[in-house]
Amino acid sequence: MVLWVSINLLEGEEMKNAKKGVNVRSGFRRRVIAAAVVSSLSAWSAAHAVDFDTGNQDLAVRWDNTLRYNYAYRVQEQNPNILASPNFDDGDRNFNKGTVANRIDLLSEFDFVYRKVNGFRVSAAAWYDNAYGQLDNTSVASSNHMVGGAPALGLGDTARRFLKGPSGEILDAFVFGQTELGGRPLNLKVGRHTLVWGESLLSPLHGVNYGQSPLDFRKGLAVPGVEAKEVFLPRNAISAQLLATPELALAAQYFLEWKPIRIPEAGSYLGAFDMLLDGGESIIAGPGQRLLRGTDVKPKNSGDWGLSGRWSPWWLEGTLGMYYRKTSDIQPQIHIQPGAAALPAAICNALGFTSLNASTCHINPSAASIPQILNGNVGQYYEIYPSNIDILGISLSKSVAGVSVGADLNYRRNMPLNSDPVLILPAALAAMTPGAISALPTQGKTGGAVGDTWHGVVNLLGTVAKTQLFDTASWLAELQWNHWSKVTQGSDVFQGRDSYTGIDKVSKNFVGLSINFTPTWYQVYPGIDVQLPIAYSVGLSGTSAVASGGWKDAGSFSIGVGADIDQKHRIDLSYVGYFGPFATNAMGQITSSRGITPLLKDRGFVSLTLKTTF
Amino acid sequence: MQYLKSLIAAALSIAFTSTALAAVTAQEAQQLGKNLTPTGAEKAGNADGTIPEWTGGLTTPPAGFQENSLKLIDPYGSEKPRLSITSKDIAANADKLTEGTKQLLRRYPTMRVDVYPTHRPIHFPLRIIENTKKNAFVSKTTDGGEGIENVMPGYPFPIPKTGYEVMWNHLLNYRGLGWSARFDSYNVGSDGKAWLATTGDATYAWPMYDPKKTGFLKETESHWKVKVVYVAPARRAGEAFVVWDYPNALKQVRRAWQYLPGQRRVKLAPEIAYDTPNPQTAGTATYDDASVFNGAMDRFDFKLVGKKEMYIPYDNYKYTYFALPAEVTKPGHINPDMVRWELHRVWVVEATLKPGKRHIYSKRVFYIDEDSWAAVASDQYDARGQLYRSTFSFSTFSYDVMAPFFDSFANYDFISGTYNVNGLYGAHEGIKHMTEMPGDAFFSPEALAGAGVR
């Protein structure tokens, strides 16, 4: 399975605020950036199993290890526009044509099951990528990595840990059990675990499951052949499911922790946004000027919960799901707090600020001190994750003419919308600047645009039996739709406002399409089945109102050939590419982009993946 | 040549349609339990004495049998083959060998058909016998043979007139209330190398045979439910699916769901049907090859050819429960030392692809054991009319619970030279027969999601 995702980010560029002659030089325009992420979620990986003979029929203990090796080779030349854009170039510069991955991954899973329904499960991943040992970047001036307050070559901590390694992390860690409630089976899980509700398969953005399990595109993008269970990030939660009647299943989930999405980090091969995400360290605001990363405003670890009912009445010949979720965003809105602004000294002094020279005004000492400003560190930026999103959804799953059809429709209130970076200015200036706010939002709040949105997903999953061309083929097509109905906050920064001119201007409706097609040939050689997985994802019309929701003409594709050997080992050779339009200025710098895929359009790579038993 | 004609000519049965619902005449039905066994097999042995008379089946477990044992000891284990057929004996035995068996003998000098004395151990609980007798009068097919009505839990057509009726007896055949077991499946490549396809925990249940059920089968009530949870190879551990089959597959199509590991939810899987390749068989079998044939009959025209004495795998206790599955396979074919063949009367049904329908087989010939009504072998032909595949099932009679067991089978693909053996139980705990139906939650797809660990 190939999964495509998009993410929302920003791009720095000089922003002019004409109002009252105030020219905020260090302003920014916010861009929605799409990341199309290709991650092979194929369940077909080779693994090493230890199925312990416990000598007790009630007890099942197993320990499985999947070892994976990836080699990736960049085949496309660096794009001059991307190189000319200091906030989008680090990943591109770090990896010129040649080896971009030389990585080993281990996934270890341990299950302890008593009487089939009670027990615990722990899984963990470990990795190391030798390709991150030598980086090609020589452009300190455009590097967003900071060491001791000054730009430097190299990688931030998050990129170093998650892309280079060696490192690891615990994934699942939960206990589970079954009991009875009113004579009906009740399943419980407590701890770090993943649940995915609704019917969406390829779009984690538009399904009712948005944010339920943040996806790890940091690994998903970088490591073809990654397992689904490595890409859905488990969160600490309590969940319960009651089979209330043979036709009705009720479920509830309460989260004990919040976790954001993961995207390829600043400076990594597929890192398109040099200021993002977890490890982003600075935004280049202009020549010699930077905004430093401030402390994120993250949601509380409580208050995220959901209820679902799945009803499968006889007459429906399918399942109707109903959902309510209260959740927090897993993608940030960027806020910027400049320490200095371009204001004539007279106005600067009249407003009670300190003028640094004839045209530079020190408007916010807490965002940047004078020594910092003299060093070019002119302010701060923040990643703000708003809370209090209501999601109401229905889903339908039904077989139609031998095809598995899934549909998922959801309405979201207080949904963060694609916004320009929100300026945090002193109150006097904020009052004069549309969309600006005067203080960092409190936990759960945002200065960005928020509104009400509709999201729809329809997918078809089928199999083609033997034809002249192949022995069998599986296919999956998913259409995604998004509509914004109301902007309830931040309309001045909403990227669907009339005055917004970027190539990524939000439209009322967005429609996107993802297709996977995998023909299989059995026993091409004794013991070897061959597959040709093809995946394509593209925005068909409009720009989605939500972060990473999709953009017309932007997307990604992959084509590969895979061999399954003795149903134990797997070898895949594939090509992955990205496409989409961006707009540039006279200097060739990118001023707006339809998501992340245009920013990766020079990163096409060939990858070889081996999964085997050890 | 021992062709036994179809019991009643079509013209004769038309003459009796005045009896409305009666599928067979009272006179015919009276033969059940007399010159026919209670479920419609020919009671007498054959003229040669190579098929014995049915005398009530194996009612006493063999010496050494232990109560609640999940691995049955072979009641005929001490016997020696009375005949061993190799490639040079094909012509002499041509009428008693399936096309697939002949093909194996022709291809592989190491292939052998060891024929043992024939036994007729199969017999059924009283309620099955009684319902079968009732059915003889009232059960009938609908929709050109593809549906049924007025069927009590038992064999619907003990005195069949058509290919469809024989296939219905197979589709509804009594295998107890159900069973659960850990099984192994192996593939063997054309180079002779074997590899583990899967190990899984399978549960089959036949709610139609729940003693609590009374009255006719309903098309809205699933008669057969299957749940399989894979435990090996490790990459498939945690994958699972559930299938619900209905007695009238056209009115109520099969329902199937697969569990998505890592996401802990289920997805409808309507592709688990017809000629979709069964992914664990390395392309040697379709989903509707499982149990020799399962699912809807709408793509073929099923014609009853007649009844015939043939060498088929039978009483394969050794094979089913052999503790070392690796020794079961040999290059090209199953280890002939492992397989017991016996001479039995089988119904031969020829299914031809209907015009306008698609399936990778243009024709399939089914061989259905007279005593159990289970299809025990089939030959499948490709679009050019050439022998493409063959399926065999390796039967045992679970004398402890009075139920035939047919869920060990093998699929040979003669084009790729690959074969698959499915349903080897000896390396694990054995086969646990149900004494009562599990609750509705057991086969619930939502429960599969709710209880999902992987």
XYZ file of C-alpha atoms in Angstrom, chain A residues 1 43-49 51 57 62 64 109 111 116 121 172 174 176 178 184-185 187 189 193-201 228-229 232 241 243 245-246 249 310 312-314 316-319 397-399 402-406 459 461 463-466 471-472 522-523 526-527 529 564 566-570, chain B residues 70 182 187-193 195-198 201 219-221 230-237 239 244 246 251-253 255-258 260-271 275-284 358 360 388-389 416 418 429 432 440-441 444 446-447 449-454:
152
model
C 0.000 0.000 0.000
C 2.383 -5.693 5.022
C 4.644 -7.953 3.032
C 7.836 -7.712 4.910
C 10.061 -10.451 5.879
C 10.440 -10.982 9.529
C 11.964 -13.192 12.047
C 9.576 -14.847 14.368
C 6.882 -18.110 18.675
C -2.003 -23.672 25.985
C 5.822 -14.203 20.411
C 9.081 -10.927 15.852
C 7.453 -6.741 18.334
C 3.211 -9.977 22.292
C -6.312 -15.168 23.470
C 2.226 -5.792 23.584
C 3.281 0.211 21.029
C -0.165 -1.315 26.026
C -5.337 -5.302 26.652
C -11.609 -8.590 27.449
C -21.656 -8.634 25.955
C -17.924 -8.629 25.158
C -12.504 -5.019 24.806
C -6.743 -1.278 25.808
C -1.695 2.059 20.972
C -3.094 2.999 17.622
C -6.705 3.000 16.582
C -7.944 4.172 13.235
C -11.620 4.928 12.824
C -13.607 5.485 9.685
C -12.968 4.216 6.203
C -10.264 6.404 4.680
C -7.224 4.478 3.499
C 1.964 0.445 8.508
C 2.520 -0.318 12.158
C 0.860 5.140 12.599
C -15.104 -1.355 22.429
C -20.161 -5.311 20.985
C -25.564 -6.298 19.942
C -24.517 -8.554 17.087
C -20.374 -1.981 18.112
C -20.725 1.087 14.032
C -24.315 -3.304 10.584
C -28.028 -4.010 10.214
C -28.985 -6.948 8.092
C -27.805 -2.565 4.873
C -25.399 -5.330 3.891
C -22.668 -3.082 5.117
C -21.611 -0.992 8.051
C -18.687 0.451 4.051
C -20.384 -1.803 1.566
C -19.540 -4.264 -1.185
C -17.368 -7.306 -5.832
C -15.636 -4.065 -4.916
C -15.132 -2.939 -1.340
C -16.457 0.598 -1.147
C -15.702 2.858 1.787
C -12.440 4.650 -1.765
C -10.653 -1.522 -3.182
C -8.808 -7.307 -7.095
C -8.466 -8.269 -10.720
C -8.235 -11.987 -11.372
C -5.848 -13.455 -13.879
C -1.805 -13.341 -12.576
C -3.668 -10.984 -10.326
C 3.282 -15.810 -9.248
C 6.279 -18.118 -9.420
C 10.618 -21.110 -8.310
C 9.673 -19.610 -4.978
C 6.478 -13.958 -6.882
C 8.773 -11.980 -2.790
C 9.717 -17.929 -0.382
C 7.208 -15.596 1.278
C 9.990 -14.682 3.658
C 12.250 -12.181 1.993
C 11.309 -9.165 -0.002
C -7.032 -33.738 19.390
C -3.704 -24.324 14.036
C 4.151 -24.202 -1.172
C 6.485 -26.254 -3.294
C 8.125 -24.553 -6.246
C 8.833 -26.078 -9.625
C 12.406 -26.609 -8.429
C 11.090 -28.850 -5.688
C 11.894 -26.517 -2.839
C 8.539 -23.118 1.932
C 6.039 -22.298 4.620
C 3.198 -20.318 3.095
C 1.333 -19.682 6.318
C -5.488 -20.383 13.593
C -31.240 -17.318 3.260
C -30.652 -14.533 5.764
C -28.809 -16.805 8.183
C -2.376 -15.837 10.764
C 0.549 -16.459 13.059
C 3.287 -17.140 10.514
C 5.246 -16.170 8.577
C 5.947 -13.374 10.984
C 5.205 -10.704 8.435
C 1.651 -11.958 8.253
C 1.225 -12.449 11.980
C -3.537 -10.582 9.662
C -19.858 -15.579 6.352
C -25.182 -18.003 3.084
C -29.791 -13.836 -2.831
C -27.270 -13.150 -0.114
C -23.715 -12.963 -1.336
C -19.656 -11.457 3.317
C -15.976 -11.211 4.058
C -13.805 -8.842 6.026
C -10.098 -8.511 6.501
C -5.760 -4.388 8.848
C -2.824 -4.832 11.242
C -1.334 -1.625 12.546
C -4.666 0.146 12.122
C -6.816 -2.213 14.158
C -9.827 -1.940 11.922
C -11.554 -4.141 9.384
C -12.270 -3.651 5.730
C -14.801 -5.466 3.593
C -13.090 -8.021 1.408
C -15.528 -9.108 -1.281
C -12.609 -10.320 -3.369
C -11.286 -16.928 -9.087
C -9.351 -14.384 -7.070
C -6.012 -16.085 -6.442
C -5.640 -17.252 -2.896
C -2.494 -15.318 -2.002
C -1.022 -17.951 0.258
C -0.957 -20.587 -2.472
C 1.712 -19.011 -4.699
C -0.861 -18.704 -7.437
C -1.844 -22.363 -7.469
C -15.722 -15.037 -16.554
C -9.974 -18.499 -15.139
C -4.556 -26.509 -15.677
C -4.859 -27.502 -12.059
C 3.788 -23.457 -13.245
C 4.023 -25.425 -8.309
C -2.110 -29.067 18.983
C -10.562 -29.253 18.394
C -22.007 -14.083 17.820
C -18.961 -12.044 18.842
C -18.006 -10.575 14.325
C -16.151 -5.539 14.594
C -14.956 -7.805 17.379
C -11.175 -4.955 15.205
C -11.941 -4.436 18.880
C -9.836 -7.347 20.043
C -7.021 -6.734 17.545
C -3.619 -6.709 19.170
C -1.334 -6.367 16.167
